[in-house]
mmCIF file of N, CA and C in Angstrom:
data_model
loop_
_atom_site.group_PDB
_atom_site.id
_atom_site.type_symbol
_atom_site.label_atom_id
_atom_site.label_comp_id
_atom_site.label_asym_id
_atom_site.label_seq_id
_atom_site.Cartn_x
_atom_site.Cartn_y
_atom_site.Cartn_z
ATOM 1 N N MET A 1 63.563 120.115 98.744
ATOM 2 C CA MET A 1 65.026 120.378 99.489
ATOM 3 C C MET A 1 65.435 120.210 101.104
ATOM 4 N N LEU A 2 64.546 119.905 101.832
ATOM 5 C CA LEU A 2 64.211 118.862 103.131
ATOM 6 C C LEU A 2 65.580 117.361 102.007
ATOM 7 N N LYS A 3 64.695 116.471 101.108
ATOM 8 C CA LYS A 3 65.336 115.537 100.286
ATOM 9 C C LYS A 3 67.032 115.765 99.790
ATOM 10 N N ALA A 4 67.057 116.685 99.617
ATOM 11 C CA ALA A 4 68.663 116.751 98.962
ATOM 12 C C ALA A 4 69.721 117.717 100.044
ATOM 13 N N LEU A 5 69.394 118.467 100.883
ATOM 14 C CA LEU A 5 69.912 118.059 102.030
ATOM 15 C C LEU A 5 70.031 116.558 102.894
ATOM 16 N N ARG A 6 69.417 116.097 103.064
ATOM 17 C CA ARG A 6 69.202 114.186 103.664
ATOM 18 C C ARG A 6 70.577 113.848 102.975
ATOM 19 N N LYS A 7 70.189 114.020 101.672
ATOM 20 C CA LYS A 7 71.107 112.639 100.938
ATOM 21 C C LYS A 7 72.585 113.289 100.709
ATOM 22 N N SER A 8 72.566 114.653 101.009
ATOM 23 C CA SER A 8 73.859 115.624 101.013
ATOM 24 C C SER A 8 74.572 114.977 102.288
ATOM 25 N N LEU A 9 73.799 114.864 102.741
ATOM 26 C CA LEU A 9 74.558 114.299 104.506
ATOM 27 C C LEU A 9 74.597 113.350 104.605
ATOM 28 N N THR A 10 73.706 112.438 104.107
ATOM 29 C CA THR A 10 73.500 110.785 104.194
ATOM 30 C C THR A 10 75.461 110.746 103.110
ATOM 31 N N ALA A 11 75.830 111.727 102.297
ATOM 32 C CA ALA A 11 76.693 111.740 101.196
ATOM 33 C C ALA A 11 78.013 111.638 102.039
ATOM 34 N N LEU A 12 78.369 112.592 103.064
ATOM 35 C CA LEU A 12 79.190 113.533 104.165
ATOM 36 C C LEU A 12 79.532 111.908 104.846
ATOM 37 N N ALA A 13 78.464 111.155 105.671
ATOM 38 C CA ALA A 13 78.698 110.769 105.817
ATOM 39 C C ALA A 13 79.181 110.036 105.398
ATOM 40 N N ALA A 14 78.147 108.924 104.256
ATOM 41 C CA ALA A 14 79.911 107.838 104.170
ATOM 42 C C ALA A 14 81.138 108.007 103.740
ATOM 43 N N PHE A 15 81.142 109.235 103.813
ATOM 44 C CA PHE A 15 82.442 109.309 103.244
ATOM 45 C C PHE A 15 83.193 110.040 104.214
ATOM 46 N N ALA A 16 82.273 110.714 105.143
ATOM 47 C CA ALA A 16 83.804 110.367 106.464
ATOM 48 C C ALA A 16 84.023 108.441 107.501
ATOM 49 N N ILE A 17 82.155 107.415 106.905
ATOM 50 C CA ILE A 17 83.669 105.928 107.806
ATOM 51 C C ILE A 17 83.775 105.717 106.474
ATOM 52 N N ALA A 18 84.347 105.905 105.280
ATOM 53 C CA ALA A 18 85.221 105.477 104.769
ATOM 54 C C ALA A 18 86.601 106.020 104.128
ATOM 55 N N THR A 19 87.034 107.212 104.391
ATOM 56 C CA THR A 19 87.958 107.928 105.331
ATOM 57 C C THR A 19 88.187 107.835 106.680
ATOM 58 N N SER A 20 87.325 107.743 107.410
ATOM 59 C CA SER A 20 88.135 106.920 108.496
ATOM 60 C C SER A 20 88.581 105.611 108.739
ATOM 61 N N PHE A 21 88.043 104.546 107.619
ATOM 62 C CA PHE A 21 88.222 103.318 107.530
ATOM 63 C C PHE A 21 89.891 103.795 107.568
ATOM 64 N N ILE A 22 90.691 104.642 106.823
ATOM 65 C CA ILE A 22 92.177 104.568 106.110
ATOM 66 C C ILE A 22 92.705 105.479 106.953
ATOM 67 N N ALA A 23 92.035 106.151 107.857
ATOM 68 C CA ALA A 23 93.302 106.832 108.440
ATOM 69 C C ALA A 23 93.929 106.249 109.691
ATOM 70 N N SER A 24 94.832 107.735 109.872
ATOM 71 C CA SER A 24 95.834 107.089 110.801
ATOM 72 C C SER A 24 95.220 106.560 112.441
ATOM 73 N N SER A 25 94.262 107.021 112.681
ATOM 74 C CA SER A 25 93.616 106.642 114.262
ATOM 75 C C SER A 25 93.541 105.068 114.579
ATOM 76 N N PHE A 26 94.576 104.100 114.116
ATOM 77 C CA PHE A 26 93.773 102.280 114.542
ATOM 78 C C PHE A 26 93.301 102.580 116.185
ATOM 79 N N ALA A 27 92.650 101.238 116.413
ATOM 80 C CA ALA A 27 92.359 100.927 117.747
ATOM 81 C C ALA A 27 92.904 99.541 118.289
ATOM 82 N N GLY A 28 93.979 99.399 116.868
ATOM 83 C CA GLY A 28 95.196 97.850 117.414
ATOM 84 C C GLY A 28 94.928 97.065 116.678
ATOM 85 N N GLU A 29 95.872 96.407 116.724
ATOM 86 C CA GLU A 29 96.304 95.153 114.966
ATOM 87 C C GLU A 29 94.830 94.064 115.838
ATOM 88 N N PHE A 30 94.720 93.599 114.704
ATOM 89 C CA PHE A 30 94.627 92.232 114.274
ATOM 90 C C PHE A 30 94.633 90.465 112.926
ATOM 91 N N THR A 31 94.988 90.025 113.548
ATOM 92 C CA THR A 31 95.256 88.647 112.436
ATOM 93 C C THR A 31 94.110 88.512 112.174
ATOM 94 N N VAL A 32 93.475 87.892 110.622
ATOM 95 C CA VAL A 32 92.307 87.554 109.844
ATOM 96 C C VAL A 32 93.103 86.418 109.022
ATOM 97 N N HIS A 33 92.482 85.069 109.240
ATOM 98 C CA HIS A 33 92.438 83.963 108.700
ATOM 99 C C HIS A 33 92.341 83.364 107.747
ATOM 100 N N GLN A 34 92.470 82.924 106.579
ATOM 101 C CA GLN A 34 91.668 82.411 105.322
ATOM 102 C C GLN A 34 90.792 81.893 106.193
ATOM 103 N N GLY A 35 89.953 81.459 105.037
ATOM 104 C CA GLY A 35 88.502 80.715 105.255
ATOM 105 C C GLY A 35 87.552 80.683 107.033
ATOM 106 N N LYS A 36 88.296 81.858 107.218
ATOM 107 C CA LYS A 36 87.481 81.865 108.554
ATOM 108 C C LYS A 36 86.418 82.949 109.010
ATOM 109 N N ARG A 37 85.482 82.787 110.003
ATOM 110 C CA ARG A 37 84.542 83.885 109.747
ATOM 111 C C ARG A 37 84.813 85.305 110.969
ATOM 112 N N TYR A 38 84.064 85.835 110.807
ATOM 113 C CA TYR A 38 84.476 87.198 111.466
ATOM 114 C C TYR A 38 83.361 87.864 111.545
ATOM 115 N N ARG A 39 83.652 88.441 113.447
ATOM 116 C CA ARG A 39 82.181 89.281 113.968
ATOM 117 C C ARG A 39 83.110 90.916 114.345
ATOM 118 N N ALA A 40 82.423 91.747 113.644
ATOM 119 C CA ALA A 40 83.266 93.239 114.136
ATOM 120 C C ALA A 40 82.155 94.351 114.666
ATOM 121 N N THR A 41 82.177 94.279 116.356
ATOM 122 C CA THR A 41 81.069 95.575 116.688
ATOM 123 C C THR A 41 81.882 97.018 116.455
ATOM 124 N N LEU A 42 80.801 97.712 116.002
ATOM 125 C CA LEU A 42 81.441 99.463 115.217
ATOM 126 C C LEU A 42 80.668 100.203 116.226
ATOM 127 N N SER A 43 81.770 101.121 116.802
ATOM 128 C CA SER A 43 81.056 101.822 117.254
ATOM 129 C C SER A 43 81.244 103.436 116.747
ATOM 130 N N LEU A 44 80.390 103.645 115.863
ATOM 131 C CA LEU A 44 80.149 104.933 114.849
ATOM 132 C C LEU A 44 79.653 106.708 115.566
ATOM 133 N N GLY A 45 81.247 107.818 114.880
ATOM 134 C CA GLY A 45 80.042 108.433 115.721
ATOM 135 C C GLY A 45 78.904 109.506 114.708
ATOM 136 N N SER A 46 78.598 110.717 115.390
ATOM 137 C CA SER A 46 77.493 110.919 114.914
ATOM 138 C C SER A 46 76.895 111.467 113.841
ATOM 139 N N VAL A 47 78.080 111.923 112.307
ATOM 140 C CA VAL A 47 77.759 112.550 111.146
ATOM 141 C C VAL A 47 77.844 110.663 110.673
ATOM 142 N N GLU A 48 78.792 108.912 111.269
ATOM 143 C CA GLU A 48 78.765 107.657 110.753
ATOM 144 C C GLU A 48 77.355 107.641 110.784
ATOM 145 N N ARG A 49 76.711 107.209 111.426
ATOM 146 C CA ARG A 49 75.374 106.630 111.750
ATOM 147 C C ARG A 49 74.662 107.156 111.151
ATOM 148 N N MET A 50 74.679 108.154 110.757
ATOM 149 C CA MET A 50 73.988 107.825 108.745
ATOM 150 C C MET A 50 73.897 107.124 107.253
ATOM 151 N N VAL A 51 75.390 106.607 107.925
ATOM 152 C CA VAL A 51 75.485 105.716 107.229
ATOM 153 C C VAL A 51 74.665 104.532 106.998
ATOM 154 N N ASP A 52 74.301 104.226 105.940
ATOM 155 C CA ASP A 52 73.128 102.988 106.363
ATOM 156 C C ASP A 52 74.112 101.032 105.883
ATOM 157 N N ASN A 53 73.253 100.353 106.274
ATOM 158 C CA ASN A 53 74.254 98.471 106.640
ATOM 159 C C ASN A 53 74.856 98.709 105.004
ATOM 160 N N ASP A 54 73.945 98.747 104.149
ATOM 161 C CA ASP A 54 74.917 98.255 102.963
ATOM 162 C C ASP A 54 76.038 98.854 102.587
ATOM 163 N N ALA A 55 76.026 100.513 102.822
ATOM 164 C CA ALA A 55 77.017 101.414 102.358
ATOM 165 C C ALA A 55 78.479 100.567 102.978
ATOM 166 N N ILE A 56 78.143 100.135 104.366
ATOM 167 C CA ILE A 56 78.886 99.325 105.858
ATOM 168 C C ILE A 56 79.168 97.629 105.294
ATOM 169 N N ALA A 57 78.475 96.996 104.223
ATOM 170 C CA ALA A 57 78.834 96.422 103.848
ATOM 171 C C ALA A 57 79.374 96.016 102.567
ATOM 172 N N GLN A 58 79.650 97.493 101.849
ATOM 173 C CA GLN A 58 80.173 97.279 100.758
ATOM 174 C C GLN A 58 81.729 97.778 101.029
ATOM 175 N N ARG A 59 81.501 98.663 101.745
ATOM 176 C CA ARG A 59 83.109 98.698 102.002
ATOM 177 C C ARG A 59 83.861 97.618 103.162
ATOM 178 N N PHE A 60 83.409 96.851 103.804
ATOM 179 C CA PHE A 60 84.145 95.586 104.607
ATOM 180 C C PHE A 60 84.296 94.449 102.836
ATOM 181 N N ARG A 61 83.563 94.337 101.834
ATOM 182 C CA ARG A 61 83.308 93.890 101.281
ATOM 183 C C ARG A 61 85.210 94.433 100.191
ATOM 184 N N ALA A 62 84.447 95.152 100.013
ATOM 185 C CA ALA A 62 85.829 96.598 99.812
ATOM 186 C C ALA A 62 87.129 95.925 100.294
ATOM 187 N N LEU A 63 87.503 96.215 101.653
ATOM 188 C CA LEU A 63 88.706 95.617 102.396
ATOM 189 C C LEU A 63 89.280 93.953 101.880
ATOM 190 N N GLY A 64 87.852 92.762 101.550
ATOM 191 C CA GLY A 64 88.014 91.279 100.954
ATOM 192 C C GLY A 64 87.517 90.442 101.518
ATOM 193 N N PHE A 65 86.269 90.887 102.300
ATOM 194 C CA PHE A 65 85.127 89.836 102.926
ATOM 195 C C PHE A 65 84.482 89.799 101.906
ATOM 196 N N THR A 66 84.200 88.207 102.180
ATOM 197 C CA THR A 66 83.072 88.443 101.767
ATOM 198 C C THR A 66 82.147 87.526 102.389
ATOM 199 N N ARG A 67 80.564 87.479 101.778
ATOM 200 C CA ARG A 67 79.517 87.032 102.932
ATOM 201 C C ARG A 67 79.196 87.989 104.179
ATOM 202 N N VAL A 68 79.180 89.533 103.596
ATOM 203 C CA VAL A 68 78.922 90.326 104.571
ATOM 204 C C VAL A 68 77.571 90.479 105.137
ATOM 205 N N ARG A 69 77.553 90.522 106.066
ATOM 206 C CA ARG A 69 76.429 90.651 106.820
ATOM 207 C C ARG A 69 76.313 92.004 107.849
ATOM 208 N N VAL A 70 75.369 92.979 107.558
ATOM 209 C CA VAL A 70 75.448 94.299 108.839
ATOM 210 C C VAL A 70 73.908 94.138 109.128
ATOM 211 N N SER A 71 73.979 94.291 110.949
ATOM 212 C CA SER A 71 72.842 94.361 111.383
ATOM 213 C C SER A 71 73.868 95.690 111.707
ATOM 214 N N GLY A 72 72.178 95.906 112.721
ATOM 215 C CA GLY A 72 71.880 96.918 114.236
ATOM 216 C C GLY A 72 71.704 98.324 113.156
ATOM 217 N N SER A 73 72.087 99.524 113.660
ATOM 218 C CA SER A 73 71.101 100.713 113.400
ATOM 219 C C SER A 73 72.099 101.873 114.724
ATOM 220 N N GLY A 74 71.962 103.129 113.991
ATOM 221 C CA GLY A 74 72.509 103.916 114.611
ATOM 222 C C GLY A 74 73.778 103.204 114.501
ATOM 223 N N ALA A 75 74.386 103.836 115.999
ATOM 224 C CA ALA A 75 75.669 104.140 116.225
ATOM 225 C C ALA A 75 76.683 102.599 116.483
ATOM 226 N N THR A 76 75.755 102.463 116.952
ATOM 227 C CA THR A 76 76.449 99.894 117.342
ATOM 228 C C THR A 76 75.573 99.514 116.087
ATOM 229 N N ARG A 77 76.906 98.840 115.271
ATOM 230 C CA ARG A 77 76.603 98.017 114.566
ATOM 231 C C ARG A 77 77.388 96.588 113.670
ATOM 232 N N LYS A 78 76.676 95.886 113.998
ATOM 233 C CA LYS A 78 76.994 94.318 113.836
ATOM 234 C C LYS A 78 77.757 93.905 112.331
ATOM 235 N N VAL A 79 79.494 93.311 111.800
ATOM 236 C CA VAL A 79 79.336 93.087 110.207
ATOM 237 C C VAL A 79 79.595 91.562 111.175
ATOM 238 N N GLU A 80 79.409 91.044 110.593
ATOM 239 C CA GLU A 80 79.556 89.296 109.410
ATOM 240 C C GLU A 80 80.529 89.174 108.761
ATOM 241 N N GLY A 81 81.512 88.694 108.021
ATOM 242 C CA GLY A 81 81.795 87.996 106.836
ATOM 243 C C GLY A 81 83.095 86.841 107.239
ATOM 244 N N VAL A 82 82.982 86.598 106.467
ATOM 245 C CA VAL A 82 83.815 85.739 105.935
ATOM 246 C C VAL A 82 85.681 85.834 105.445
ATOM 247 N N TRP A 83 87.247 85.662 105.814
ATOM 248 C CA TRP A 83 88.258 86.298 104.852
ATOM 249 C C TRP A 83 88.437 85.361 104.411
ATOM 250 N N PRO A 84 87.955 85.441 102.406
ATOM 251 C CA PRO A 84 88.903 84.097 101.945
ATOM 252 C C PRO A 84 90.104 84.318 101.201
ATOM 253 N N GLY A 85 91.062 85.507 101.979
ATOM 254 C CA GLY A 85 92.467 85.409 100.925
ATOM 255 C C GLY A 85 93.154 85.220 102.159
ATOM 256 N N LYS A 86 94.506 84.863 102.144
ATOM 257 C CA LYS A 86 95.710 84.429 102.963
ATOM 258 C C LYS A 86 95.886 85.755 104.581
ATOM 259 N N ASP A 87 96.540 84.428 105.204
ATOM 260 C CA ASP A 87 96.010 85.011 106.799
ATOM 261 C C ASP A 87 96.727 87.111 106.478
ATOM 262 N N MET A 88 96.544 87.686 107.350
ATOM 263 C CA MET A 88 96.810 88.550 107.657
ATOM 264 C C MET A 88 96.428 89.620 108.725
ATOM 265 N N SER A 89 97.878 90.238 109.046
ATOM 266 C CA SER A 89 97.669 91.206 109.959
ATOM 267 C C SER A 89 97.496 92.574 109.534
ATOM 268 N N ALA A 90 96.434 93.728 110.496
ATOM 269 C CA ALA A 90 96.517 94.703 109.900
ATOM 270 C C ALA A 90 96.033 95.366 110.902
ATOM 271 N N ASN A 91 95.837 96.971 110.777
ATOM 272 C CA ASN A 91 95.134 97.516 112.241
ATOM 273 C C ASN A 91 94.076 98.641 111.710
ATOM 274 N N MET A 92 93.446 98.201 113.176
ATOM 275 C CA MET A 92 91.404 98.599 112.426
ATOM 276 C C MET A 92 91.836 99.633 112.763
ATOM 277 N N PRO A 93 90.808 99.950 112.382
ATOM 278 C CA PRO A 93 90.236 101.129 112.201
ATOM 279 C C PRO A 93 89.413 101.643 114.155
ATOM 280 N N ARG A 94 89.600 102.973 114.590
ATOM 281 C CA ARG A 94 89.024 103.635 115.782
ATOM 282 C C ARG A 94 87.824 102.701 115.590
ATOM 283 N N GLN A 95 86.438 102.945 114.533
ATOM 284 C CA GLN A 95 85.124 101.986 114.824
ATOM 285 C C GLN A 95 85.383 100.907 115.000
ATOM 286 N N ILE A 96 85.802 100.008 114.531
ATOM 287 C CA ILE A 96 85.705 98.635 115.121
ATOM 288 C C ILE A 96 86.483 98.318 116.671
ATOM 289 N N VAL A 97 84.793 98.202 117.615
ATOM 290 C CA VAL A 97 85.269 98.049 118.910
ATOM 291 C C VAL A 97 85.275 96.733 119.416
ATOM 292 N N ALA A 98 84.927 95.769 119.019
ATOM 293 C CA ALA A 98 85.299 94.254 119.167
ATOM 294 C C ALA A 98 85.418 93.510 117.743
ATOM 295 N N VAL A 99 86.521 92.569 118.074
ATOM 296 C CA VAL A 99 86.118 91.647 116.813
ATOM 297 C C VAL A 99 86.259 90.330 117.441
ATOM 298 N N ALA A 100 85.049 89.321 116.379
ATOM 299 C CA ALA A 100 85.868 87.609 118.172
ATOM 300 C C ALA A 100 85.706 86.922 116.045
ATOM 301 N N ARG A 101 86.321 85.938 116.005
ATOM 302 C CA ARG A 101 86.525 85.250 114.823
ATOM 303 C C ARG A 101 84.590 83.564 115.545
ATOM 304 N N LEU A 102 84.514 83.374 114.645
ATOM 305 C CA LEU A 102 83.331 82.240 114.773
ATOM 306 C C LEU A 102 83.674 81.205 114.521
#
């Protein structure tokens, strides 16, 4: 029973982070440039903290990043990845509190 509850909560957290990445509450706009590597610092809410790093990496791959690596645990995660597409500007979800080009 405890295992099933944990699985359900993890699924809920994964859903929360995925939907909040496309929600209307944005932290600002950022431009990514073709072939450049970036590092984003994420600050996750209480339910989102339950999402594992693999799920976060998969979300960034779905956004178009390659060579994605996620580190950290709990509320603060670091995500690094390369943007292979054309230069593009987009609004950032509120979970992304900092972005740096490496």
